[in-house]
Amino acid sequence: MMTYDNLIDGAWVGGGELVANLNPSDTAEVVGEYRFATAAQAQDAIAAARAAFPAWARGPIQARADMLDRIGTEILARSAELGQLLSREEGKPLAEGVGEVVRAGNIFKFFAGEVLRSGGETLPSVRPGISVEISREPVGVVALITPWNFPIAIPAWKIAPALAYGNCVVFKPAELTPGSAWALADIIARSGVPAGVFNLVMGRGDVVGAVLSASPQVDAISFTGSQGVGRQVAAQAVANMTKVQLEMGGKNPQVILDDADLDTAVNVSLQSAFYSTGQRCTAASRLIVTDAIHDRFVAALGQRVQALQVGHALLAGTEIGPVVDQRQLDKDLDFIASAHADGARLVAGGARLERTTHGFYLAPALFADTTPLMRLNREEVFGPVAGVIRVRDYDEALALANDTPFGLTAGIATTSLKYASHFRRNAQVGMVMVNVPTAGVDYHVPFGGRKGSSYGAREQGRHAAEFYTTVKTAYIAP
């Protein structure tokens, strides 16, 4: 069994607790044993990044672009291998695992280009003989804390822009999925990155994460995870005037109007609510359906949900893999029990499943006859459980879609340009999907939400510069 260490100041470092990484499709399989960092090692990583920052920030941009391109090239070349590793440790079906790896490679390629496209502005001053130059500079040492549900794509969309814009990185991946993070760190370490510019510190949130979010030597921190932990990170960071970016989940609505194409409505709802085992912050677990189409929609979606193939992530034909671990499975089952207790009607699924290997298998659950105030429709499940809410018309659907403390994404299925346009303007979210699933976004455009879902600048695409750089204005007289 291989042991995987942390990367600090250009060296692979042991020490700390050794933790087994289990396959949720087959808990008898240990994917690897990973060395969790200590608090002192997290401090060492921050110090290494701080020391490396001046030379890296002022280094040649062509070398930086070439390095990011090499990283992207290797990720893409190894997509089958890395996708299998991802699926083994996270549980998503192999095709999804490979697709996520390809996305990560494309992200690094995109930001390799952004290194050379970063520019500024030159403006005349209102004072004669003076010019004004506006430029962007790296913020410094950036701490990145990522979740388990996208264990290579989310790290990629944080690490790539951080390095592209000249920052140094201390990266803490999720405890449940260190394998993909380590593989990515290994690729970066062999890409020609100078010592200290990129550091990997695997470990527990209350140990490593606490050091990163509270350190006055960290200039910016980007976090993706739960709302509760995100608020803690923000409170600690703001105490040091550290720049902070948070992505904290959603309770996303999928609206189905009477005029929707039924097949389209069912397909987008199935993918939004249940694919990736519902373990996506963009998953739509509130299906808001108007009267005239409601019964046909529930019947058709119920049949599709019942037919979903749940199984080992690496097996051909698997559409839904296992839940990531026992704790998440218990949470999903608790939501199912709560929906039953609140009087919802189970249309399909909802049972714990046994397969030839022991894993955390759950039949995706669809409930009908739910009400807006049920716990199922108020809290983020983060599992393959969704509820249908019946409404009279578009106005009630829109009001209900916005009736949530979250605001990440919202979908609508309709053939009406009028309603699609109105929904796009009035949905209180960061991303709107018209006749496409709420879950599934491109890597070159901004990602993020409003209200309790997100805080700070957007992630991904050219908008990433807002977080990973700071603006400098210079006045120049001859």
CSV table of C-alpha atoms in Angstrom, one decimal:
chain,number,residue,atom,x,y,z
A,1,MET,CA,0.0,0.0,0.0
A,2,MET,CA,1.5,3.3,-1.1
A,3,THR,CA,1.8,6.2,1.4
A,4,TYR,CA,1.3,9.7,0.0
A,5,ASP,CA,2.9,12.7,1.7
A,6,ASN,CA,2.3,16.5,1.7
A,7,LEU,CA,4.2,18.9,-0.6
A,8,ILE,CA,5.8,21.8,1.4
A,9,ASP,CA,8.5,24.1,-0.1
A,10,GLY,CA,9.2,21.8,-3.0
A,11,ALA,CA,9.7,18.6,-0.9
A,12,TRP,CA,7.4,15.7,-0.1
A,13,VAL,CA,7.1,15.7,3.7
A,14,GLY,CA,6.0,12.9,6.1
A,15,GLY,CA,4.8,13.2,9.7
A,16,GLY,CA,1.3,13.6,10.9
A,17,GLU,CA,-1.6,11.1,10.9
A,18,LEU,CA,-1.8,8.4,8.3
A,19,VAL,CA,-5.4,8.0,7.0
A,20,ALA,CA,-6.9,5.3,4.7
A,21,ASN,CA,-8.9,6.5,1.7
A,22,LEU,CA,-11.8,4.1,1.2
A,23,ASN,CA,-13.7,3.4,-2.0
A,24,PRO,CA,-17.4,4.2,-1.4
A,25,SER,CA,-18.4,1.6,-4.1
A,26,ASP,CA,-16.4,-1.1,-2.2
A,27,THR,CA,-15.4,-0.2,1.3
A,28,ALA,CA,-13.1,-3.2,1.4
A,29,GLU,CA,-10.8,-1.4,-1.0
A,30,VAL,CA,-8.3,1.1,0.3
A,31,VAL,CA,-7.4,3.6,-2.5
A,32,GLY,CA,-4.3,4.7,-0.7
A,33,GLU,CA,-3.0,5.9,2.7
A,34,TYR,CA,-2.5,9.7,2.9
A,35,ARG,CA,-0.4,11.6,5.4
A,36,PHE,CA,-2.5,14.4,7.0
A,37,ALA,CA,-0.5,17.5,7.8
A,38,THR,CA,-0.1,18.9,11.3
A,39,ALA,CA,-0.8,22.5,12.3
A,40,ALA,CA,2.9,23.2,12.3
A,41,GLN,CA,3.3,21.9,8.8
A,42,ALA,CA,0.5,24.1,7.6
A,43,GLN,CA,2.4,27.1,9.1
A,44,ASP,CA,5.5,25.9,7.3
A,45,ALA,CA,3.6,25.8,4.0
A,46,ILE,CA,2.4,29.4,4.5
A,47,ALA,CA,6.0,30.5,5.3
A,48,ALA,CA,7.3,28.7,2.2
A,49,ALA,CA,4.7,30.4,0.0
A,50,ARG,CA,5.5,33.8,1.6
A,51,ALA,CA,9.2,33.4,0.9
A,52,ALA,CA,8.6,32.3,-2.7
A,53,PHE,CA,6.1,35.1,-3.6
A,54,PRO,CA,8.4,38.0,-4.6
A,55,ALA,CA,10.3,36.1,-7.3
A,56,TRP,CA,7.3,34.3,-8.6
A,57,ALA,CA,5.2,37.4,-8.9
A,58,ARG,CA,7.8,39.2,-10.9
A,59,GLY,CA,9.0,36.2,-12.9
A,60,PRO,CA,8.7,35.9,-16.7
A,61,ILE,CA,5.1,35.4,-17.8
A,62,GLN,CA,6.0,33.1,-20.7
A,63,ALA,CA,7.5,30.6,-18.3
A,64,ARG,CA,4.4,30.8,-16.1
A,65,ALA,CA,2.1,30.2,-19.2
A,66,ASP,CA,4.2,27.3,-20.4
A,67,MET,CA,4.1,25.7,-16.9
A,68,LEU,CA,0.3,25.9,-16.7
A,69,ASP,CA,0.1,24.5,-20.3
A,70,ARG,CA,2.3,21.6,-19.4
A,71,ILE,CA,0.0,20.8,-16.4
A,72,GLY,CA,-3.1,20.9,-18.5
A,73,THR,CA,-1.4,18.7,-21.2
A,74,GLU,CA,-0.5,16.0,-18.7
A,75,ILE,CA,-3.9,16.0,-17.0
A,76,LEU,CA,-5.6,15.5,-20.4
A,77,ALA,CA,-3.2,12.8,-21.5
A,78,ARG,CA,-3.9,10.9,-18.3
A,79,SER,CA,-7.7,11.5,-18.2
A,80,ALA,CA,-8.6,7.8,-18.2
A,81,GLU,CA,-6.3,7.0,-15.3
A,82,LEU,CA,-7.1,10.0,-13.2
A,83,GLY,CA,-10.8,9.6,-13.9
A,84,GLN,CA,-10.7,6.1,-12.6
A,85,LEU,CA,-8.9,7.3,-9.4
A,86,LEU,CA,-11.5,10.0,-9.0
A,87,SER,CA,-14.4,7.6,-9.4
A,88,ARG,CA,-12.8,5.1,-7.0
A,89,GLU,CA,-12.5,7.6,-4.2
A,90,GLU,CA,-15.6,9.8,-4.7
A,91,GLY,CA,-18.1,7.3,-6.2
A,92,LYS,CA,-19.3,9.1,-9.3
A,93,PRO,CA,-19.7,6.9,-12.4
A,94,LEU,CA,-16.5,6.5,-14.5
A,95,ALA,CA,-17.7,8.6,-17.4
A,96,GLU,CA,-18.4,11.5,-15.0
A,97,GLY,CA,-15.0,11.0,-13.4
A,98,VAL,CA,-13.2,11.2,-16.7
A,99,GLY,CA,-15.2,14.2,-17.8
A,100,GLU,CA,-14.3,16.0,-14.6
A,101,VAL,CA,-10.6,15.3,-15.3
A,102,VAL,CA,-10.9,16.6,-18.8
A,103,ARG,CA,-12.5,19.8,-17.4
A,104,ALA,CA,-9.6,20.3,-15.0
A,105,GLY,CA,-7.1,20.0,-17.9
A,106,ASN,CA,-9.0,22.5,-20.0
A,107,ILE,CA,-9.1,24.9,-17.0
A,108,PHE,CA,-5.3,24.9,-16.8
A,109,LYS,CA,-5.0,25.4,-20.6
A,110,PHE,CA,-7.4,28.3,-20.4
A,111,PHE,CA,-5.4,30.1,-17.7
A,112,ALA,CA,-2.2,29.4,-19.5
A,113,GLY,CA,-3.6,31.7,-22.1
A,114,GLU,CA,-4.9,34.2,-19.5
A,115,VAL,CA,-1.3,34.7,-18.3
A,116,LEU,CA,-0.5,36.4,-21.7
A,117,ARG,CA,-3.9,38.1,-22.0
A,118,SER,CA,-3.8,40.0,-18.7
A,119,GLY,CA,-3.7,43.8,-19.4
A,120,GLY,CA,-4.4,47.1,-18.0
A,121,GLU,CA,-5.7,50.6,-18.9
A,122,THR,CA,-4.0,53.9,-19.7
A,123,LEU,CA,-6.2,57.0,-19.2
A,124,PRO,CA,-5.6,60.7,-19.4
A,125,SER,CA,-5.7,62.6,-16.1
A,126,VAL,CA,-7.9,65.6,-15.6
A,127,ARG,CA,-4.7,67.4,-14.8
A,128,PRO,CA,-2.6,68.4,-17.9
A,129,GLY,CA,0.6,66.6,-18.5
A,130,ILE,CA,-0.2,63.6,-16.3
A,131,SER,CA,-1.2,60.1,-17.4
A,132,VAL,CA,-2.9,57.3,-15.4
A,133,GLU,CA,-2.0,53.6,-15.6
A,134,ILE,CA,-4.3,51.0,-14.1
A,135,SER,CA,-2.8,47.6,-13.6
A,136,ARG,CA,-3.5,44.3,-11.8
A,137,GLU,CA,-1.0,42.7,-9.4
A,138,PRO,CA,-1.2,39.3,-7.5
A,139,VAL,CA,-2.6,39.5,-4.0
A,140,GLY,CA,0.1,37.3,-2.5
A,141,VAL,CA,-0.2,34.0,-0.6
A,142,VAL,CA,-3.6,32.4,-1.4
A,143,ALA,CA,-5.1,29.5,0.7
A,144,LEU,CA,-7.5,27.2,-1.1
A,145,ILE,CA,-9.9,24.9,0.7
A,146,THR,CA,-11.9,22.6,-1.6
A,147,PRO,CA,-14.8,20.0,-1.2
A,148,TRP,CA,-15.0,16.3,-1.9
A,149,ASN,CA,-17.7,16.3,-4.5
A,150,PHE,CA,-15.5,17.6,-7.4
A,151,PRO,CA,-12.0,16.6,-6.1
A,152,ILE,CA,-10.1,17.7,-9.2
A,153,ALA,CA,-12.2,20.3,-11.1
A,154,ILE,CA,-12.8,22.6,-8.1
A,155,PRO,CA,-9.1,22.5,-7.1
A,156,ALA,CA,-8.2,23.2,-10.8
A,157,TRP,CA,-10.5,26.3,-11.0
A,158,LYS,CA,-8.9,27.7,-7.9
A,159,ILE,CA,-5.2,26.7,-8.4
A,160,ALA,CA,-4.9,27.6,-12.1
A,161,PRO,CA,-5.9,31.3,-11.8
A,162,ALA,CA,-4.1,31.7,-8.5
A,163,LEU,CA,-0.8,30.6,-10.2
A,164,ALA,CA,-1.6,32.3,-13.5
A,165,TYR,CA,-1.9,35.8,-11.9
A,166,GLY,CA,1.3,35.3,-9.9
A,167,ASN,CA,0.2,34.2,-6.5
A,168,CYS,CA,1.7,31.5,-4.3
A,169,VAL,CA,-0.7,28.7,-3.2
A,170,VAL,CA,-1.3,26.6,0.0
A,171,PHE,CA,-3.9,24.0,-1.0
A,172,LYS,CA,-6.0,22.0,1.5
A,173,PRO,CA,-8.2,19.4,-0.2
A,174,ALA,CA,-11.2,17.6,1.4
A,175,GLU,CA,-10.4,14.9,3.9
A,176,LEU,CA,-12.6,12.3,2.0
A,177,THR,CA,-10.9,12.7,-1.4
A,178,PRO,CA,-7.1,13.3,-1.0
A,179,GLY,CA,-6.2,11.0,-3.9
A,180,SER,CA,-7.2,13.3,-6.8
A,181,ALA,CA,-5.7,16.2,-5.0
A,182,TRP,CA,-2.4,14.4,-4.5
A,183,ALA,CA,-2.3,13.3,-8.1
A,184,LEU,CA,-2.9,16.9,-9.2
A,185,ALA,CA,-0.2,18.2,-6.8
A,186,ASP,CA,2.3,15.6,-8.2
A,187,ILE,CA,1.7,16.9,-11.7
A,188,ILE,CA,2.1,20.5,-10.6
A,189,ALA,CA,5.3,19.6,-8.7
A,190,ARG,CA,6.9,18.1,-11.8
A,191,SER,CA,5.8,21.0,-14.1
A,192,GLY,CA,8.7,23.2,-13.2
A,193,VAL,CA,7.0,25.2,-10.5
A,194,PRO,CA,9.6,26.8,-8.1
A,195,ALA,CA,9.8,25.5,-4.5
A,196,GLY,CA,7.2,27.1,-2.2
A,197,VAL,CA,5.0,28.5,-5.0
A,198,PHE,CA,2.6,25.6,-4.7
A,199,ASN,CA,2.1,23.6,-1.5
A,200,LEU,CA,-0.2,20.7,-0.6
A,201,VAL,CA,-1.3,20.2,3.0
A,202,MET,CA,-3.9,17.4,3.3
A,203,GLY,CA,-5.6,17.3,6.6
A,204,ARG,CA,-8.6,18.0,8.8
A,205,GLY,CA,-10.5,21.2,8.7
A,206,ASP,CA,-10.3,21.9,12.4
A,207,VAL,CA,-6.5,21.5,12.2
A,208,VAL,CA,-5.1,22.6,8.8
A,209,GLY,CA,-8.2,24.6,7.7
A,210,ALA,CA,-8.2,26.5,11.0
A,211,VAL,CA,-4.5,27.5,10.5
A,212,LEU,CA,-5.1,28.7,6.9
A,213,SER,CA,-8.2,30.8,7.7
A,214,ALA,CA,-6.7,32.4,10.8
A,215,SER,CA,-3.2,33.1,9.6
A,216,PRO,CA,-2.3,36.8,9.2
A,217,GLN,CA,0.4,35.6,6.6
A,218,VAL,CA,-2.4,34.5,4.2
A,219,ASP,CA,-3.5,37.3,1.9
A,220,ALA,CA,-6.6,35.7,0.4
A,221,ILE,CA,-8.6,32.5,1.1
A,222,SER,CA,-11.0,30.8,-1.3
A,223,PHE,CA,-13.3,28.2,0.2
A,224,THR,CA,-16.0,25.9,-1.2
A,225,GLY,CA,-18.0,23.9,1.2
A,226,SER,CA,-20.9,24.1,3.7
A,227,GLN,CA,-22.5,27.4,4.8
A,228,GLY,CA,-21.7,26.8,8.5
A,229,VAL,CA,-18.0,26.3,7.9
A,230,GLY,CA,-17.9,29.1,5.3
A,231,ARG,CA,-19.1,31.6,7.8
A,232,GLN,CA,-16.4,30.4,10.3
A,233,VAL,CA,-13.7,30.8,7.6
A,234,ALA,CA,-15.0,34.3,6.8
A,235,ALA,CA,-15.1,35.4,10.4
A,236,GLN,CA,-11.5,34.3,11.0
A,237,ALA,CA,-10.3,35.7,7.7
A,238,VAL,CA,-11.9,39.1,8.1
A,239,ALA,CA,-10.3,39.5,11.5
A,240,ASN,CA,-7.0,39.7,9.7
A,241,MET,CA,-8.4,41.8,6.8
A,242,THR,CA,-7.8,38.7,4.6
A,243,LYS,CA,-9.5,38.8,1.2
A,244,VAL,CA,-12.2,36.0,1.2
A,245,GLN,CA,-14.2,34.1,-1.4
A,246,LEU,CA,-16.9,31.6,-0.4
A,247,GLU,CA,-19.1,29.1,-2.3
A,248,MET,CA,-21.5,27.6,0.2
A,249,GLY,CA,-24.2,25.5,-1.6
A,250,GLY,CA,-27.7,26.0,-2.7
A,251,LYS,CA,-31.3,24.9,-2.5
A,252,ASN,CA,-31.9,25.3,-6.2
A,253,PRO,CA,-35.3,25.4,-7.9
A,254,GLN,CA,-36.2,23.8,-11.2
A,255,VAL,CA,-39.4,25.3,-12.5
A,256,ILE,CA,-41.6,23.4,-15.0
A,257,LEU,CA,-44.3,25.4,-16.7
A,258,ASP,CA,-47.4,24.1,-18.4
A,259,ASP,CA,-46.1,24.9,-21.9
A,260,ALA,CA,-42.8,23.0,-21.4
A,261,ASP,CA,-41.9,20.1,-23.6
A,262,LEU,CA,-42.4,17.2,-21.3
A,263,ASP,CA,-39.4,15.2,-22.4
A,264,THR,CA,-37.1,18.2,-22.0
A,265,ALA,CA,-38.6,18.9,-18.6
A,266,VAL,CA,-38.1,15.4,-17.4
A,267,ASN,CA,-34.5,15.1,-18.8
A,268,VAL,CA,-33.3,18.4,-17.2
A,269,SER,CA,-35.0,17.5,-13.9
A,270,LEU,CA,-33.5,14.0,-13.8
A,271,GLN,CA,-30.0,15.3,-14.5
A,272,SER,CA,-30.3,18.3,-12.1
A,273,ALA,CA,-31.7,16.4,-9.2
A,274,PHE,CA,-30.1,12.9,-9.3
A,275,TYR,CA,-26.9,12.7,-11.4
A,276,SER,CA,-23.6,12.7,-9.5
A,277,THR,CA,-25.8,11.2,-6.8
A,278,GLY,CA,-27.2,14.7,-6.2
A,279,GLN,CA,-23.9,15.6,-4.6
A,280,ARG,CA,-23.6,19.0,-6.4
A,281,CYS,CA,-24.1,22.4,-5.0
A,282,THR,CA,-26.0,23.2,-8.3
A,283,ALA,CA,-28.4,20.2,-7.9
A,284,ALA,CA,-32.1,21.1,-8.1
A,285,SER,CA,-33.9,19.4,-5.3
A,286,ARG,CA,-37.0,21.6,-5.5
A,287,LEU,CA,-39.1,20.8,-8.6
A,288,ILE,CA,-41.7,23.5,-8.9
A,289,VAL,CA,-44.4,22.4,-11.3
A,290,THR,CA,-47.5,24.2,-12.5
A,291,ASP,CA,-51.0,22.6,-12.4
A,292,ALA,CA,-51.7,21.4,-16.0
A,293,ILE,CA,-48.5,19.5,-16.5
A,294,HIS,CA,-48.0,18.4,-12.9
A,295,ASP,CA,-49.5,14.9,-13.0
A,296,ARG,CA,-47.9,13.9,-16.4
A,297,PHE,CA,-44.5,15.3,-15.2
A,298,VAL,CA,-44.6,13.4,-11.9
A,299,ALA,CA,-45.6,10.1,-13.6
A,300,ALA,CA,-42.9,10.4,-16.3
A,301,LEU,CA,-40.1,11.5,-14.0
A,302,GLY,CA,-41.1,8.8,-11.5
A,303,GLN,CA,-40.6,6.1,-14.2
A,304,ARG,CA,-37.2,7.5,-15.2
A,305,VAL,CA,-36.0,7.7,-11.6
A,306,GLN,CA,-37.2,4.2,-10.9
A,307,ALA,CA,-35.2,3.0,-13.9
A,308,LEU,CA,-31.9,4.6,-12.9
A,309,GLN,CA,-29.1,2.0,-12.6
A,310,VAL,CA,-27.4,2.4,-9.2
A,311,GLY,CA,-24.1,0.5,-8.8
A,312,HIS,CA,-20.3,0.4,-8.5
A,313,ALA,CA,-18.8,3.5,-10.1
A,314,LEU,CA,-16.5,1.6,-12.4
A,315,LEU,CA,-19.1,-0.8,-13.8
A,316,ALA,CA,-20.5,-0.3,-17.3
A,317,GLY,CA,-24.1,0.8,-17.2
A,318,THR,CA,-23.9,2.5,-13.8
A,319,GLU,CA,-25.8,5.8,-14.0
A,320,ILE,CA,-25.8,6.6,-10.2
A,321,GLY,CA,-22.9,5.7,-8.0
A,322,PRO,CA,-22.8,5.4,-4.3
A,323,VAL,CA,-23.1,8.2,-1.8
A,324,VAL,CA,-19.6,9.3,-0.7
A,325,ASP,CA,-19.6,7.9,2.9
A,326,GLN,CA,-21.7,6.6,5.7
A,327,ARG,CA,-22.2,10.0,7.3
A,328,GLN,CA,-23.7,11.4,4.1
A,329,LEU,CA,-25.8,8.3,3.6
A,330,ASP,CA,-27.2,8.7,7.1
A,331,LYS,CA,-28.0,12.3,6.3
A,332,ASP,CA,-29.9,11.4,3.1
A,333,LEU,CA,-31.9,8.7,4.9
A,334,ASP,CA,-32.8,11.2,7.5
A,335,PHE,CA,-34.2,13.6,4.9
A,336,ILE,CA,-36.2,10.7,3.4
A,337,ALA,CA,-37.6,9.9,6.8
A,338,SER,CA,-38.4,13.5,7.5
A,339,ALA,CA,-40.3,13.8,4.2
A,340,HIS,CA,-42.4,10.7,5.1
A,341,ALA,CA,-43.1,12.2,8.5
A,342,ASP,CA,-44.2,15.5,7.0
A,343,GLY,CA,-46.7,13.7,4.7
A,344,ALA,CA,-45.0,13.7,1.4
A,345,ARG,CA,-45.8,11.0,-1.1
A,346,LEU,CA,-42.9,8.8,-2.2
A,347,VAL,CA,-43.1,8.3,-6.0
A,348,ALA,CA,-39.9,6.3,-6.5
A,349,GLY,CA,-36.8,5.0,-4.7
A,350,GLY,CA,-35.7,6.0,-1.3
A,351,ALA,CA,-34.4,2.6,-0.1
A,352,ARG,CA,-30.9,1.6,1.0
A,353,LEU,CA,-29.5,-0.8,-1.6
A,354,GLU,CA,-27.2,-3.8,-1.5
A,355,ARG,CA,-24.8,-4.7,-4.3
A,356,THR,CA,-22.2,-7.4,-4.8
A,357,THR,CA,-19.7,-5.1,-3.0
A,358,HIS,CA,-20.4,-3.3,0.2
A,359,GLY,CA,-20.9,0.4,-0.5
A,360,PHE,CA,-23.1,3.4,0.3
A,361,TYR,CA,-25.8,2.7,-2.2
A,362,LEU,CA,-29.1,4.5,-2.2
A,363,ALA,CA,-32.0,4.4,-4.6
A,364,PRO,CA,-32.7,8.0,-5.7
A,365,ALA,CA,-35.8,9.3,-4.0
A,366,LEU,CA,-38.6,11.4,-5.6
A,367,PHE,CA,-41.4,12.8,-3.5
A,368,ALA,CA,-44.6,14.5,-4.6
A,369,ASP,CA,-47.3,16.3,-2.7
A,370,THR,CA,-44.6,18.3,-0.8
A,371,THR,CA,-45.1,21.8,0.6
A,372,PRO,CA,-42.7,24.7,0.6
A,373,LEU,CA,-42.1,24.6,4.3
A,374,MET,CA,-41.2,21.0,4.6
A,375,ARG,CA,-37.6,20.4,5.7
A,376,LEU,CA,-37.0,18.6,2.4
A,377,ASN,CA,-37.7,21.9,0.6
A,378,ARG,CA,-35.8,24.2,2.9
A,379,GLU,CA,-32.4,22.6,3.6
A,380,GLU,CA,-29.7,21.4,1.2
A,381,VAL,CA,-29.8,17.6,1.1
A,382,PHE,CA,-26.6,17.1,-1.0
A,383,GLY,CA,-27.9,13.7,-2.0
A,384,PRO,CA,-30.2,12.0,-4.6
A,385,VAL,CA,-33.5,13.2,-3.0
A,386,ALA,CA,-35.9,15.7,-4.5
A,387,GLY,CA,-39.4,17.0,-3.9
A,388,VAL,CA,-42.1,18.2,-6.3
A,389,ILE,CA,-44.1,21.3,-5.3
A,390,ARG,CA,-47.4,22.0,-7.1
A,391,VAL,CA,-48.2,25.6,-8.0
A,392,ARG,CA,-51.0,27.4,-9.8
A,393,ASP,CA,-49.0,29.5,-12.4
A,394,TYR,CA,-45.8,31.1,-13.3
A,395,ASP,CA,-46.1,34.0,-10.8
A,396,GLU,CA,-46.4,31.6,-7.9
A,397,ALA,CA,-43.5,29.4,-9.3
A,398,LEU,CA,-41.2,32.4,-9.5
A,399,ALA,CA,-42.1,33.6,-6.0
A,400,LEU,CA,-41.5,30.1,-4.6
A,401,ALA,CA,-38.2,29.8,-6.5
A,402,ASN,CA,-36.9,32.9,-4.8
A,403,ASP,CA,-38.2,32.0,-1.4
A,404,THR,CA,-34.9,30.6,-0.1
A,405,PRO,CA,-31.9,31.9,1.8
A,406,PHE,CA,-29.8,30.5,-1.0
A,407,GLY,CA,-29.2,31.9,-4.5
A,408,LEU,CA,-26.8,29.8,-6.6
A,409,THR,CA,-28.7,28.6,-9.7
A,410,ALA,CA,-32.3,28.2,-10.9
A,411,GLY,CA,-33.7,26.4,-13.9
A,412,ILE,CA,-36.9,26.8,-15.9
A,413,ALA,CA,-38.4,24.5,-18.6
A,414,THR,CA,-40.7,26.4,-20.9
A,415,THR,CA,-41.3,27.1,-24.6
A,416,SER,CA,-42.3,30.7,-23.9
A,417,LEU,CA,-39.8,33.4,-24.6
A,418,LYS,CA,-41.8,35.7,-22.5
A,419,TYR,CA,-41.5,33.6,-19.4
A,420,ALA,CA,-37.9,32.5,-20.1
A,421,SER,CA,-36.8,36.2,-20.4
A,422,HIS,CA,-38.8,37.2,-17.3
A,423,PHE,CA,-37.3,34.4,-15.2
A,424,ARG,CA,-33.8,35.2,-16.4
A,425,ARG,CA,-34.2,38.7,-15.1
A,426,ASN,CA,-36.1,38.0,-11.9
A,427,ALA,CA,-34.6,34.8,-10.5
A,428,GLN,CA,-32.6,35.8,-7.5
A,429,VAL,CA,-29.5,33.7,-8.3
A,430,GLY,CA,-26.1,33.9,-9.9
A,431,MET,CA,-26.8,31.5,-12.7
A,432,VAL,CA,-30.0,30.8,-14.7
A,433,MET,CA,-30.6,27.7,-16.9
A,434,VAL,CA,-33.4,27.7,-19.5
A,435,ASN,CA,-34.3,24.2,-20.8
A,436,VAL,CA,-30.9,22.9,-19.6
A,437,PRO,CA,-30.0,21.2,-16.3
A,438,THR,CA,-29.1,23.4,-13.3
A,439,ALA,CA,-26.1,21.2,-12.7
A,440,GLY,CA,-23.4,21.5,-15.4
A,441,VAL,CA,-21.4,24.7,-16.1
A,442,ASP,CA,-18.7,25.6,-18.6
A,443,TYR,CA,-15.2,26.2,-17.4
A,444,HIS,CA,-14.6,29.6,-19.1
A,445,VAL,CA,-17.5,31.6,-17.7
A,446,PRO,CA,-18.1,33.0,-14.2
A,447,PHE,CA,-19.5,30.7,-11.5
A,448,GLY,CA,-21.2,31.8,-8.3
A,449,GLY,CA,-24.4,32.9,-6.7
A,450,ARG,CA,-26.1,35.4,-4.4
A,451,LYS,CA,-27.6,35.5,-0.9
A,452,GLY,CA,-26.3,32.7,1.3
A,453,SER,CA,-24.8,30.7,-1.6
A,454,SER,CA,-21.8,32.8,-2.3
A,455,TYR,CA,-19.7,35.7,-1.0
A,456,GLY,CA,-17.0,37.6,-2.7
A,457,ALA,CA,-15.9,37.7,-6.4
A,458,ARG,CA,-16.9,35.1,-8.9
A,459,GLU,CA,-14.9,32.0,-9.8
A,460,GLN,CA,-13.8,30.8,-13.2
A,461,GLY,CA,-13.1,32.5,-16.5
A,462,ARG,CA,-11.7,36.0,-16.9
A,463,HIS,CA,-13.8,37.1,-13.8
A,464,ALA,CA,-11.3,35.1,-11.6
A,465,ALA,CA,-9.0,38.0,-11.9
A,466,GLU,CA,-11.3,40.0,-9.5
A,467,PHE,CA,-10.3,37.7,-6.6
A,468,TYR,CA,-6.8,36.7,-7.5
A,469,THR,CA,-5.5,40.2,-8.2
A,470,THR,CA,-5.6,43.6,-6.7
A,471,VAL,CA,-5.8,46.9,-8.7
A,472,LYS,CA,-3.1,49.5,-8.7
A,473,THR,CA,-3.5,53.0,-10.0
A,474,ALA,CA,-0.4,54.9,-11.0
A,475,TYR,CA,-0.2,58.7,-11.8
A,476,ILE,CA,2.8,59.6,-14.0
A,477,ALA,CA,4.2,63.0,-14.9
A,478,PRO,CA,7.1,63.3,-17.3
